[in-house]
Tab-separated table of C-alpha atoms and ligand atoms in Angstrom:
chain	number	residue	atom	x	y	z
A	11	MET	CA	0.000	0.000	0.000
A	12	LYS	CA	1.438	3.378	-1.046
A	13	ILE	CA	0.764	6.471	1.061
A	14	LEU	CA	1.521	10.062	0.042
A	15	ALA	CA	2.354	11.910	3.275
A	16	ILE	CA	2.560	15.661	3.921
A	17	GLU	CA	4.236	17.456	6.854
A	18	THR	CA	4.089	21.226	7.531
A	19	SER	CA	3.987	21.467	11.347
A	20	CYS	CA	6.949	23.828	11.769
A	21	ASP	CA	9.604	25.141	9.372
A	22	GLU	CA	9.957	22.222	6.938
A	23	THR	CA	7.595	21.686	4.008
A	24	ALA	CA	7.855	17.950	3.325
A	25	ALA	CA	6.183	15.248	1.248
A	26	ALA	CA	6.977	11.558	0.824
A	27	VAL	CA	5.667	8.351	-0.678
A	28	VAL	CA	6.002	5.389	1.703
A	29	GLU	CA	5.086	1.766	1.028
A	30	ASP	CA	3.484	-0.392	3.744
A	31	GLY	CA	4.822	1.887	6.480
A	32	ARG	CA	8.356	0.593	6.012
A	33	ARG	CA	9.866	1.548	2.665
A	34	ILE	CA	10.603	5.108	1.535
A	35	VAL	CA	9.817	5.405	-2.178
A	36	SER	CA	10.539	9.157	-2.245
A	37	SER	CA	11.081	11.892	0.332
A	38	VAL	CA	11.360	15.638	-0.306
A	39	ILE	CA	12.085	18.281	2.342
A	40	HIS	CA	12.150	22.028	1.766
A	41	THR	CA	13.649	23.654	4.853
A	42	GLN	CA	13.159	27.320	5.811
A	43	ILE	CA	15.879	27.362	8.477
A	44	ALA	CA	18.073	29.953	6.721
A	45	GLU	CA	15.177	32.392	6.524
A	46	HIS	CA	14.229	32.103	10.219
A	47	ARG	CA	17.862	32.255	11.399
A	48	VAL	CA	18.048	36.063	11.206
A	49	TYR	CA	15.197	36.238	13.777
A	50	GLY	CA	16.812	33.701	16.143
A	51	GLY	CA	13.851	31.310	15.903
A	52	VAL	CA	10.853	30.294	13.793
A	53	VAL	CA	8.515	33.178	12.887
A	54	PRO	CA	5.079	31.503	12.527
A	55	GLU	CA	3.708	33.938	9.908
A	56	ILE	CA	6.747	33.486	7.659
A	57	ALA	CA	6.557	29.708	8.086
A	58	SER	CA	2.884	29.605	6.984
A	59	ARG	CA	3.548	31.799	3.956
A	60	ARG	CA	6.470	29.657	2.774
A	61	HIS	CA	4.428	26.458	3.233
A	62	ILE	CA	1.739	27.926	0.967
A	63	GLU	CA	4.372	28.657	-1.697
A	64	GLN	CA	6.228	25.371	-1.367
A	65	ILE	CA	3.568	22.738	-0.744
A	66	ASP	CA	2.501	22.184	-4.334
A	67	PRO	CA	6.048	21.938	-5.809
A	68	VAL	CA	7.197	19.726	-2.899
A	69	VAL	CA	4.250	17.299	-3.298
A	70	SER	CA	4.702	17.230	-7.093
A	71	LYS	CA	8.402	16.456	-6.655
A	72	ALA	CA	7.707	13.631	-4.184
A	73	LEU	CA	5.214	12.072	-6.630
A	74	ALA	CA	7.586	12.517	-9.605
A	75	GLU	CA	10.533	10.985	-7.729
A	76	ALA	CA	8.307	8.027	-6.834
A	77	GLY	CA	7.277	7.696	-10.492
A	78	GLU	CA	3.660	8.099	-9.360
A	79	THR	CA	0.603	10.246	-9.917
A	80	VAL	CA	-1.921	10.871	-7.167
A	81	GLN	CA	-4.215	8.342	-8.870
A	82	GLY	CA	-1.657	5.574	-8.308
A	83	ILE	CA	-1.514	6.327	-4.565
A	84	ASP	CA	-3.727	4.338	-2.150
A	85	ALA	CA	-4.153	6.969	0.587
A	86	LEU	CA	-3.015	10.429	1.653
A	87	ALA	CA	-1.711	11.364	5.099
A	88	VAL	CA	-1.054	14.674	6.788
A	89	THR	CA	0.357	15.927	10.092
A	90	ALA	CA	-2.678	17.486	11.814
A	91	GLY	CA	-0.940	18.398	15.113
A	92	PRO	CA	0.724	19.287	17.349
A	93	GLY	CA	2.669	22.218	15.896
A	94	LEU	CA	2.283	25.825	14.720
A	95	ILE	CA	-1.400	26.186	13.935
A	96	GLY	CA	-1.017	28.352	10.821
A	97	ALA	CA	1.693	26.059	9.452
A	98	LEU	CA	-0.348	22.899	10.141
A	99	LEU	CA	-3.438	24.379	8.472
A	100	VAL	CA	-1.587	24.754	5.164
A	101	GLY	CA	-0.827	21.015	5.037
A	102	VAL	CA	-4.231	19.955	6.367
A	103	ASN	CA	-6.207	22.071	3.885
A	104	TYR	CA	-4.018	21.065	0.960
A	105	ALA	CA	-4.327	17.371	1.853
A	106	LYS	CA	-8.109	17.624	2.332
A	107	GLY	CA	-8.478	19.249	-1.072
A	108	LEU	CA	-6.246	16.741	-2.837
A	109	ALA	CA	-7.887	13.727	-1.160
A	110	LEU	CA	-11.362	14.990	-2.055
A	111	ALA	CA	-10.406	15.755	-5.672
A	112	ALA	CA	-8.654	12.395	-6.146
A	113	GLY	CA	-11.254	10.392	-4.220
A	114	LYS	CA	-8.630	8.940	-1.842
A	115	PRO	CA	-8.842	8.259	1.902
A	116	LEU	CA	-7.031	10.742	4.172
A	117	VAL	CA	-5.225	9.770	7.381
A	118	PRO	CA	-4.493	12.463	10.022
A	119	VAL	CA	-1.194	11.828	11.848
A	120	HIS	CA	0.093	13.025	15.242
A	121	HIS	CA	3.515	14.639	14.690
A	122	ILE	CA	5.188	12.906	17.656
A	123	ARG	CA	3.761	9.510	16.654
A	124	GLY	CA	5.411	10.220	13.294
A	125	HIS	CA	8.790	10.897	14.922
A	126	ILE	CA	8.473	7.572	16.777
A	127	ALA	CA	7.568	5.782	13.512
A	128	ALA	CA	10.873	6.928	11.932
A	129	ASN	CA	12.233	3.897	13.800
A	130	TYR	CA	10.087	1.546	11.637
A	131	LEU	CA	11.896	2.926	8.584
A	132	ALA	CA	15.268	2.378	10.298
A	133	ALA	CA	14.514	-1.187	11.452
A	134	PRO	CA	11.961	-2.988	9.249
A	135	ASP	CA	11.596	-5.812	11.820
A	136	LEU	CA	10.841	-3.444	14.733
A	137	GLU	CA	7.410	-3.980	16.297
A	138	PRO	CA	5.793	-2.661	19.484
A	139	PRO	CA	6.060	-3.018	22.400
A	140	PHE	CA	9.161	-0.877	22.918
A	141	LEU	CA	10.165	2.238	24.816
A	142	CYS	CA	10.927	5.464	22.993
A	143	LEU	CA	12.816	8.514	24.172
A	144	VAL	CA	11.302	11.478	22.316
A	145	ALA	CA	13.544	14.567	22.319
A	146	SER	CA	12.518	17.334	19.937
A	147	GLY	CA	12.275	21.112	19.906
A	148	GLY	CA	8.900	21.017	21.639
A	149	HIS	CA	8.774	17.693	23.532
A	150	SER	CA	10.854	15.522	25.873
A	151	LEU	CA	9.009	12.312	26.669
A	152	ILE	CA	9.611	8.742	27.754
A	153	VAL	CA	6.903	6.845	25.855
A	154	ASP	CA	5.784	3.251	26.324
A	155	VAL	CA	4.790	2.242	22.778
A	156	ARG	CA	2.389	-0.624	23.555
A	157	GLY	CA	0.998	-0.905	20.052
A	158	TYR	CA	1.230	0.991	16.761
A	159	THR	CA	-1.542	3.339	17.902
A	160	ASP	CA	-1.341	2.745	21.670
A	161	PHE	CA	0.974	5.062	23.629
A	162	VAL	CA	1.477	5.709	27.350
A	163	VAL	CA	3.715	8.553	28.563
A	164	LEU	CA	5.846	7.399	31.502
A	165	GLY	CA	7.908	10.570	31.941
A	166	ARG	CA	8.124	14.096	30.556
A	167	SER	CA	9.883	17.423	30.928
A	168	ARG	CA	7.994	19.684	33.307
A	169	ASP	CA	9.308	22.838	31.613
A	170	ASP	CA	11.645	23.306	28.609
A	171	ALA	CA	11.982	20.517	26.058
A	172	ALA	CA	15.503	19.153	25.471
A	173	GLY	CA	15.784	20.801	22.027
A	174	GLU	CA	14.576	24.117	23.418
A	175	CYS	CA	17.214	23.867	26.150
A	176	PHE	CA	19.917	23.129	23.536
A	177	ASP	CA	18.794	26.061	21.388
A	178	LYS	CA	18.616	28.537	24.277
A	179	ALA	CA	22.026	27.536	25.676
A	180	ALA	CA	23.484	27.738	22.143
A	181	ARG	CA	21.945	31.148	21.611
A	182	ALA	CA	23.507	32.424	24.842
A	183	MET	CA	26.880	31.217	23.467
A	184	GLY	CA	26.263	33.200	20.271
A	185	PHE	CA	25.545	30.310	17.892
A	186	PRO	CA	22.945	30.863	15.147
A	187	TYR	CA	19.497	29.185	15.277
A	188	PRO	CA	18.942	26.258	15.581
A	189	GLY	CA	21.958	26.081	17.848
A	190	GLY	CA	21.678	22.410	18.871
A	191	VAL	CA	23.683	21.288	15.842
A	192	GLU	CA	26.531	23.765	16.397
A	193	LEU	CA	26.615	23.014	20.136
A	194	ASP	CA	26.988	19.319	19.237
A	195	ARG	CA	29.901	20.142	16.885
A	196	GLN	CA	31.713	22.403	19.401
A	197	ALA	CA	31.366	19.843	22.191
A	198	ARG	CA	33.564	17.352	20.282
A	199	GLY	CA	36.724	19.163	21.355
A	200	GLY	CA	35.719	19.900	24.961
A	201	ASP	CA	36.228	18.499	28.473
A	202	GLU	CA	32.816	17.315	29.723
A	203	ASN	CA	33.889	17.456	33.367
A	204	LYS	CA	35.130	21.051	33.372
A	205	TYR	CA	31.845	22.741	34.339
A	206	ARG	CA	29.032	21.529	36.636
A	207	PHE	CA	25.326	22.137	36.152
A	208	PRO	CA	22.226	21.406	38.242
A	209	GLN	CA	20.775	17.957	37.565
A	210	PRO	CA	17.531	18.031	35.527
A	211	HIS	CA	15.604	15.824	38.021
A	212	VAL	CA	12.210	16.393	39.612
A	213	ALA	CA	11.810	15.401	43.286
A	214	GLY	CA	9.373	12.517	43.704
A	215	ALA	CA	8.991	11.874	39.946
A	216	PRO	CA	12.033	9.794	38.890
A	217	LEU	CA	11.124	9.603	35.167
A	218	ASP	CA	10.305	13.315	34.787
A	219	LEU	CA	12.786	16.023	33.818
A	220	SER	CA	13.295	19.738	34.340
A	221	PHE	CA	15.673	21.546	31.988
A	222	SER	CA	15.016	25.178	32.852
A	223	GLY	CA	17.599	25.132	35.694
A	224	VAL	CA	20.368	23.911	33.345
A	225	LYS	CA	19.468	26.522	30.755
A	226	THR	CA	19.461	29.342	33.337
A	227	ALA	CA	22.777	28.107	34.777
A	228	VAL	CA	24.449	28.356	31.325
A	229	VAL	CA	23.036	31.839	30.718
A	230	ASN	CA	24.094	33.069	34.209
A	231	PHE	CA	27.542	31.509	33.911
A	232	LEU	CA	28.201	33.272	30.587
A	233	HIS	CA	26.860	36.559	31.947
A	234	ASN	CA	28.994	36.406	35.123
A	235	SER	CA	32.128	35.412	33.210
A	236	ALA	CA	31.655	38.331	30.817
A	237	GLN	CA	31.200	40.762	33.729
A	238	ARG	CA	34.385	39.521	35.369
A	239	GLY	CA	36.222	39.586	32.063
A	240	GLU	CA	37.005	35.864	32.332
A	241	ALA	CA	37.457	33.781	29.184
A	242	VAL	CA	35.092	30.822	28.786
A	243	ASP	CA	36.260	27.524	27.322
A	244	ILE	CA	33.295	27.187	24.917
A	245	PRO	CA	33.962	23.595	23.732
A	246	SER	CA	34.160	22.429	27.379
A	247	LEU	CA	31.033	24.404	28.266
A	248	CYS	CA	29.224	22.659	25.373
A	249	ALA	CA	30.545	19.233	26.380
A	250	SER	CA	29.609	19.719	30.062
A	251	PHE	CA	26.134	20.970	29.121
A	252	GLU	CA	25.600	18.038	26.735
A	253	LYS	CA	26.714	15.549	29.364
A	254	THR	CA	24.170	16.921	31.855
A	255	VAL	CA	21.259	16.886	29.373
A	256	CYS	CA	22.084	13.609	27.582
A	257	ASP	CA	22.876	11.630	30.758
A	258	ALA	CA	19.502	12.675	32.189
A	259	LEU	CA	17.629	11.596	29.036
A	260	VAL	CA	19.482	8.291	28.645
A	261	SER	CA	19.211	7.290	32.308
A	262	ARG	CA	15.427	7.985	32.269
A	263	VAL	CA	14.737	5.725	29.293
A	264	PHE	CA	16.853	2.864	30.673
A	265	ASP	CA	15.301	3.236	34.141
A	266	ALA	CA	11.901	3.022	32.443
A	267	ALA	CA	13.038	-0.098	30.549
A	268	ALA	CA	14.145	-1.719	33.816
A	269	ALA	CA	10.787	-0.874	35.411
A	270	THR	CA	8.627	-2.124	32.522
A	271	GLY	CA	10.791	-5.046	31.372
A	272	ALA	CA	11.063	-3.586	27.841
A	273	ARG	CA	13.709	-5.275	25.673
A	274	THR	CA	14.001	-2.554	23.015
A	275	VAL	CA	14.746	1.155	23.343
A	276	CYS	CA	14.227	3.647	20.486
A	277	VAL	CA	14.834	7.369	20.163
A	278	ALA	CA	13.038	10.033	18.134
A	279	GLY	CA	12.947	13.765	17.399
A	280	GLY	CA	15.471	16.372	16.292
A	281	VAL	CA	17.734	15.977	19.346
A	282	SER	CA	18.210	12.285	18.477
A	283	ALA	CA	20.730	13.582	15.888
A	284	ASN	CA	23.011	14.504	18.794
A	285	THR	CA	26.332	12.654	18.643
A	286	ARG	CA	26.725	12.203	22.370
A	287	LEU	CA	23.127	11.081	22.861
A	288	ARG	CA	23.484	8.414	20.148
A	289	GLU	CA	26.836	7.123	21.475
A	290	SER	CA	25.544	7.047	25.006
A	291	LEU	CA	22.322	5.174	24.075
A	292	LEU	CA	24.321	2.515	22.210
A	293	ALA	CA	26.823	2.100	25.065
A	294	GLN	CA	24.090	1.881	27.697
A	295	GLY	CA	22.113	-0.566	25.541
A	296	GLU	CA	25.125	-2.832	25.318
A	297	ARG	CA	25.658	-2.682	29.090
A	298	ALA	CA	21.989	-3.432	29.811
A	299	GLY	CA	21.707	-6.113	27.096
A	300	LEU	CA	18.870	-4.245	25.342
A	301	ARG	CA	18.321	-3.606	21.653
A	302	VAL	CA	18.741	0.059	20.690
A	303	VAL	CA	17.147	1.368	17.479
A	304	MET	CA	17.615	4.883	16.153
A	305	PRO	CA	16.564	6.659	12.976
A	306	PRO	CA	19.353	7.611	10.536
A	307	LEU	CA	20.316	11.300	10.637
A	308	THR	CA	18.170	11.918	7.529
A	309	LEU	CA	15.057	10.967	9.566
A	310	THR	CA	15.707	12.570	12.976
A	311	GLY	CA	14.469	16.063	12.024
A	312	ASP	CA	11.053	16.844	10.580
A	313	ASN	CA	10.246	14.888	7.406
A	314	ALA	CA	7.176	13.385	5.729
A	315	ALA	CA	8.495	9.803	5.428
A	316	MET	CA	7.971	9.279	9.173
A	317	ILE	CA	4.397	10.582	8.794
A	318	GLY	CA	3.817	8.081	5.969
A	319	ALA	CA	5.172	5.274	8.176
A	320	GLN	CA	2.814	6.037	11.077
A	321	ALA	CA	-0.078	6.710	8.685
A	322	TYR	CA	0.034	3.096	7.489
A	323	TYR	CA	-0.710	1.843	11.017
A	324	GLU	CA	-3.324	4.541	11.653
A	325	TYR	CA	-4.981	3.439	8.392
A	326	LEU	CA	-4.986	-0.210	9.506
A	327	ALA	CA	-6.623	0.959	12.767
A	328	GLY	CA	-9.376	2.595	10.702
A	329	HIS	CA	-8.289	6.141	11.539
A	330	LEU	CA	-9.612	7.981	8.481
A	331	ALA	CA	-10.452	11.690	8.400
A	332	ASP	CA	-13.760	13.119	7.238
A	333	ASP	CA	-14.446	16.733	6.293
A	334	THR	CA	-14.404	17.831	9.973
A	335	LEU	CA	-10.611	17.332	10.040
A	336	ASN	CA	-8.893	20.357	11.566
A	337	ALA	CA	-5.388	21.194	12.782
A	338	VAL	CA	-4.608	21.270	16.527
A	339	ALA	CA	-1.672	23.120	18.125
A	340	THR	CA	-1.350	20.866	21.187
A	341	LEU	CA	-2.353	17.240	21.678
A	342	PRO	CA	-0.924	14.526	23.951
A	343	VAL	CA	0.670	11.587	22.098
A	344	GLU	CA	-1.904	9.217	23.655
A	345	ARG	CA	-4.535	10.912	21.518
A	346	GLY	CA	-4.289	10.769	17.732
A	347	ALA	CA	-7.559	9.354	16.429
A	348	PRO	CA	-9.539	11.409	13.843
A	349	ALA	CA	-11.982	12.661	16.515
A	350	ASP	CA	-9.019	14.242	18.362
A	351	PHE	CA	-8.338	16.414	15.293
A	352	ALA	CA	-11.948	17.324	14.509
A	353	GLY	CA	-12.804	21.008	14.599
B	401	LIG	O1	12.009	17.287	15.871
B	401	LIG	P1	12.519	18.597	15.414
B	401	LIG	O2	13.185	18.680	14.045
B	401	LIG	O3	11.394	19.662	15.432
B	401	LIG	C1	10.370	19.620	16.394
B	401	LIG	O4	9.383	18.848	16.179
B	401	LIG	O5	10.535	20.313	17.422
B	401	LIG	O6	13.561	19.087	16.529
B	401	LIG	C2	14.280	20.280	16.392
B	401	LIG	C3	15.254	20.389	17.565
B	401	LIG	C4	15.910	21.762	17.645
B	401	LIG	O7	15.773	22.211	18.979
B	401	LIG	C5	17.367	21.481	17.286
B	401	LIG	O8	18.296	22.340	17.892
B	401	LIG	C6	17.538	20.071	17.813
B	401	LIG	O9	16.322	19.429	17.432
B	401	LIG	N1	18.701	19.400	17.223
B	401	LIG	C7	19.783	19.010	17.946
B	401	LIG	C8	20.699	18.440	17.022
B	401	LIG	N2	20.132	18.502	15.778
B	401	LIG	C9	18.903	19.085	15.925
B	401	LIG	N3	20.043	19.093	19.258
B	401	LIG	C10	21.223	18.602	19.688
B	401	LIG	N4	22.158	18.057	18.875
B	401	LIG	C11	21.944	17.952	17.547
B	401	LIG	N5	22.864	17.410	16.742
B	402	LIG	ZN1	9.353	17.399	14.940
């Protein structure tokens, strides 16, 4: 079964054709990062406008690269939330129009479920149950994936998401948006034990996280050093920061695996591109005797192939949209049935 998937939840306009939830036939991503960089973050109005301009060429390219026309596709899928509402609406309205015109079923997909499904593209034999660490710009979650459309959140960040924390710390160090990537690069040459930061734990909730203290500590440290005229060893600051954030994420997901008896640990979201996080997950998996699956770097950030992968399982569960389909800005990962996106 071939699904044409569309993703416009933030600053990437993406379309892909995916077969049976596991094989990428084509995948096209138009990123707006360069345009938002001058503002230090995503400007929602600019994002929506670019999606409107790019969606038709991006979808046409994904179909052409797959050697398909919309008539040869079995179903359409679209990210309907969570994300920037104006950005989501571009994809949702385009997909509704195309599905109606072509007479094809339309599957609404939860963005975070899509990130998790990137693991099905990485490991074609992977099946639930497994645990997934979700670390993106907007979410940090420990998710028990009990079935393809059955999710239970075991732990979450109480304040900033991991990606947000990376970006804010990077911004304070003067790196351009999105700073997570540059912080990762700088950290390679640093001493991770040079600086100490508050631990991101939450008293009484061992699987939850709190990153705002780490972020504030980096900002205050840089400010105080500048006032005193002291030089900061930036690579070591990056390495020490990364150690604090990544150790907290990795220990949570393996603690959750020990508690639930899960044998497989996956990772998802933009921060799963982080070098230290990936190395640390693999090392810890080997120590604990658990299988670790992670998406390739081409599938960690926002893309439509992951939406096509999840859409296949939503389709099998009968999750088809009708004309009440709307976009939603916030929605817990437990909820992703068509009624949860109805407006
Ligand atoms: O999943 P994503 O592409 O978008 C959301 O759904 O939020 O995640 C974007 C986040 C940004 O905060 C970005 O800085 C972070 O992922 N990121 C990284 C790395 N690459 C992207 N953070 C740390 N290390 C990286 N290599
Ligand atoms: Zn995302």
